[in-house]
Amino acid sequence: YSIVGDIRRKIKKVRIPVKDESGDKVLGEIAFNPDSTETYEKFMDLIATLTGQKKELDKVLEGVDISEDQELKTWEDFEKSAHNLDKMRNAAKLSSQIVREVCAGFDEIFGEGICEIFTQGDLDPELLGRLIDAVSPYFKDARAGKTAKYKA
């Protein structure tokens, strides 16, 4: 006795083309499954890392005096500002480290190289906004669908 037939897999990945500023050229594609709890958890962890960045930077920069009237003309001026300059350098390193970590996570979730498309090599967290804005509605809809069956 034999059963003849086939099983077809269900593909739940969302694919969002990423185009250049003119909209003419496709630079890449965001691909992910918004229904995946693991993907959603990773995404939310990365968002928490980005939003927590400000608090971490504020701690590093605590006590830094960046006055507009502060001029760095002489060696003594630089020596007096060394403490502030060290804190600012550490804050820049921390910011770069956090963005690299988030980018590595986004590449893992959405496809290798996707972060580079948005940042173009600049470790500026604001450049990730469009990526986050593009995927957030899919996660929101997926979560709403998962919780809707439990509501009366």
Coordinates of C-alpha atoms in Angstrom, one line a residue:
Y1 CA 0.0 0.0 0.0
S2 CA 1.5 3.4 -1.0
I3 CA 0.5 7.0 -0.8
V4 CA 1.2 9.1 -3.7
G5 CA 1.4 12.8 -3.3
D6 CA 3.6 15.7 -2.3
I7 CA 4.0 18.0 0.6
R8 CA 4.6 21.6 -0.1
R9 CA 6.3 23.8 2.4
K10 CA 4.9 27.1 3.4
I11 CA 7.2 30.0 3.0
K12 CA 6.6 32.7 5.5
K13 CA 9.6 35.0 4.7
V14 CA 8.8 38.6 3.9
R15 CA 11.0 40.0 1.2
I16 CA 11.4 43.8 1.0
P17 CA 13.5 45.2 -1.8
V18 CA 15.8 48.1 -0.8
K19 CA 16.2 50.6 -3.5
D20 CA 18.6 53.5 -4.0
E21 CA 17.5 57.1 -3.3
S22 CA 16.1 57.5 -6.9
G23 CA 14.2 54.3 -6.6
D24 CA 15.7 53.0 -9.9
K25 CA 18.1 50.4 -8.6
V26 CA 17.6 47.6 -6.2
L27 CA 20.5 47.5 -3.7
G28 CA 19.5 44.5 -1.8
E29 CA 16.7 42.8 0.0
I30 CA 15.5 42.5 3.5
A31 CA 14.3 38.9 4.1
F32 CA 12.9 37.6 7.4
N33 CA 10.0 35.7 8.9
P34 CA 8.1 38.1 11.2
D35 CA 6.2 35.2 12.7
S36 CA 9.3 33.7 14.1
T37 CA 9.4 34.3 17.8
E38 CA 13.2 33.9 17.8
T39 CA 13.6 36.5 15.1
Y40 CA 11.3 38.9 16.9
E41 CA 13.2 38.4 20.2
K42 CA 16.5 39.1 18.5
F43 CA 15.1 42.2 16.8
M44 CA 13.8 43.5 20.1
D45 CA 17.1 42.8 21.9
L46 CA 18.9 44.8 19.2
I47 CA 16.4 47.7 19.5
A48 CA 16.9 47.7 23.3
T49 CA 20.7 47.8 22.7
L50 CA 20.3 50.8 20.4
T51 CA 18.0 52.6 22.7
G52 CA 20.1 51.8 25.7
Q53 CA 23.1 53.3 23.9
K54 CA 22.1 56.9 24.9
K55 CA 22.1 55.9 28.6
E56 CA 25.5 54.2 28.3
L57 CA 26.9 57.2 26.5
D58 CA 25.5 59.6 29.1
K59 CA 27.3 57.6 31.8
V60 CA 30.6 57.8 29.9
L61 CA 30.2 61.5 29.2
E62 CA 29.2 62.4 32.7
G63 CA 31.0 65.5 33.9
V64 CA 32.3 66.5 30.4
D65 CA 32.3 70.2 30.0
I66 CA 32.0 71.2 26.3
S67 CA 31.7 74.9 26.5
E68 CA 31.5 77.0 23.3
D69 CA 34.0 79.5 24.8
Q70 CA 36.5 76.8 25.5
E71 CA 39.3 77.2 23.0
L72 CA 42.1 74.7 22.5
K73 CA 45.0 76.9 21.3
T74 CA 47.9 76.0 23.5
W75 CA 49.3 72.8 24.8
E76 CA 48.1 73.7 28.3
D77 CA 44.6 74.0 26.9
F78 CA 44.8 70.5 25.6
E79 CA 46.2 69.2 28.9
K80 CA 43.4 70.8 30.8
S81 CA 40.9 69.2 28.5
A82 CA 42.5 65.8 28.4
H83 CA 40.0 64.3 30.8
N84 CA 37.1 65.6 28.6
L85 CA 38.8 64.4 25.4
D86 CA 39.4 60.9 26.9
K87 CA 35.7 60.6 27.8
M88 CA 34.6 61.8 24.4
R89 CA 37.0 59.3 22.7
N90 CA 35.6 56.5 24.9
A91 CA 32.1 57.5 24.1
A92 CA 32.9 57.4 20.3
K93 CA 34.4 54.0 20.7
L94 CA 31.4 52.7 22.7
S95 CA 29.0 54.1 20.1
S96 CA 30.9 52.4 17.2
Q97 CA 31.0 49.1 19.1
I98 CA 27.3 49.2 19.8
V99 CA 26.4 50.0 16.2
R100 CA 28.7 47.2 15.0
E101 CA 27.0 44.8 17.3
V102 CA 23.5 45.8 16.2
C103 CA 24.6 45.7 12.5
A104 CA 25.9 42.1 13.0
G105 CA 22.6 41.2 14.5
F106 CA 20.6 42.9 11.8
D107 CA 22.7 41.1 9.1
E108 CA 21.9 37.8 10.9
I109 CA 18.2 38.4 11.0
F110 CA 17.6 40.2 7.7
G111 CA 20.4 39.0 5.4
E112 CA 24.2 39.4 5.1
G113 CA 25.2 42.9 4.1
I114 CA 21.8 44.6 4.8
C115 CA 23.3 46.9 7.4
E116 CA 25.9 48.1 5.0
I117 CA 23.2 49.1 2.5
F118 CA 21.7 51.4 5.1
T119 CA 24.8 52.7 6.8
Q120 CA 27.1 52.8 3.8
G121 CA 30.0 52.1 6.2
D122 CA 29.1 55.0 8.6
L123 CA 28.6 53.8 12.1
D124 CA 25.7 56.2 12.7
P125 CA 22.8 54.7 14.6
E126 CA 20.3 57.1 13.0
L127 CA 21.0 55.6 9.6
L128 CA 19.4 52.3 10.8
G129 CA 16.0 54.1 11.3
R130 CA 14.7 53.3 7.8
L131 CA 15.5 49.6 8.3
I132 CA 13.8 49.6 11.6
D133 CA 10.8 51.5 10.2
A134 CA 10.5 49.0 7.2
V135 CA 10.4 45.9 9.3
S136 CA 8.5 47.0 12.4
P137 CA 5.0 46.9 10.9
Y138 CA 5.5 43.3 9.9
F139 CA 6.5 42.3 13.4
K140 CA 3.6 44.3 14.9
D141 CA 1.1 42.6 12.6
A142 CA 2.6 39.2 13.4
R143 CA 2.4 39.8 17.1
A144 CA -1.2 41.1 16.8
G145 CA -2.2 37.9 14.9
K146 CA -0.6 35.7 17.5
T147 CA -2.3 37.4 20.4
A148 CA -5.7 37.9 18.7
K149 CA -6.7 34.3 19.2
Y150 CA -6.4 34.8 23.0
K151 CA -8.7 37.8 23.1
A152 CA -12.4 37.5 23.8

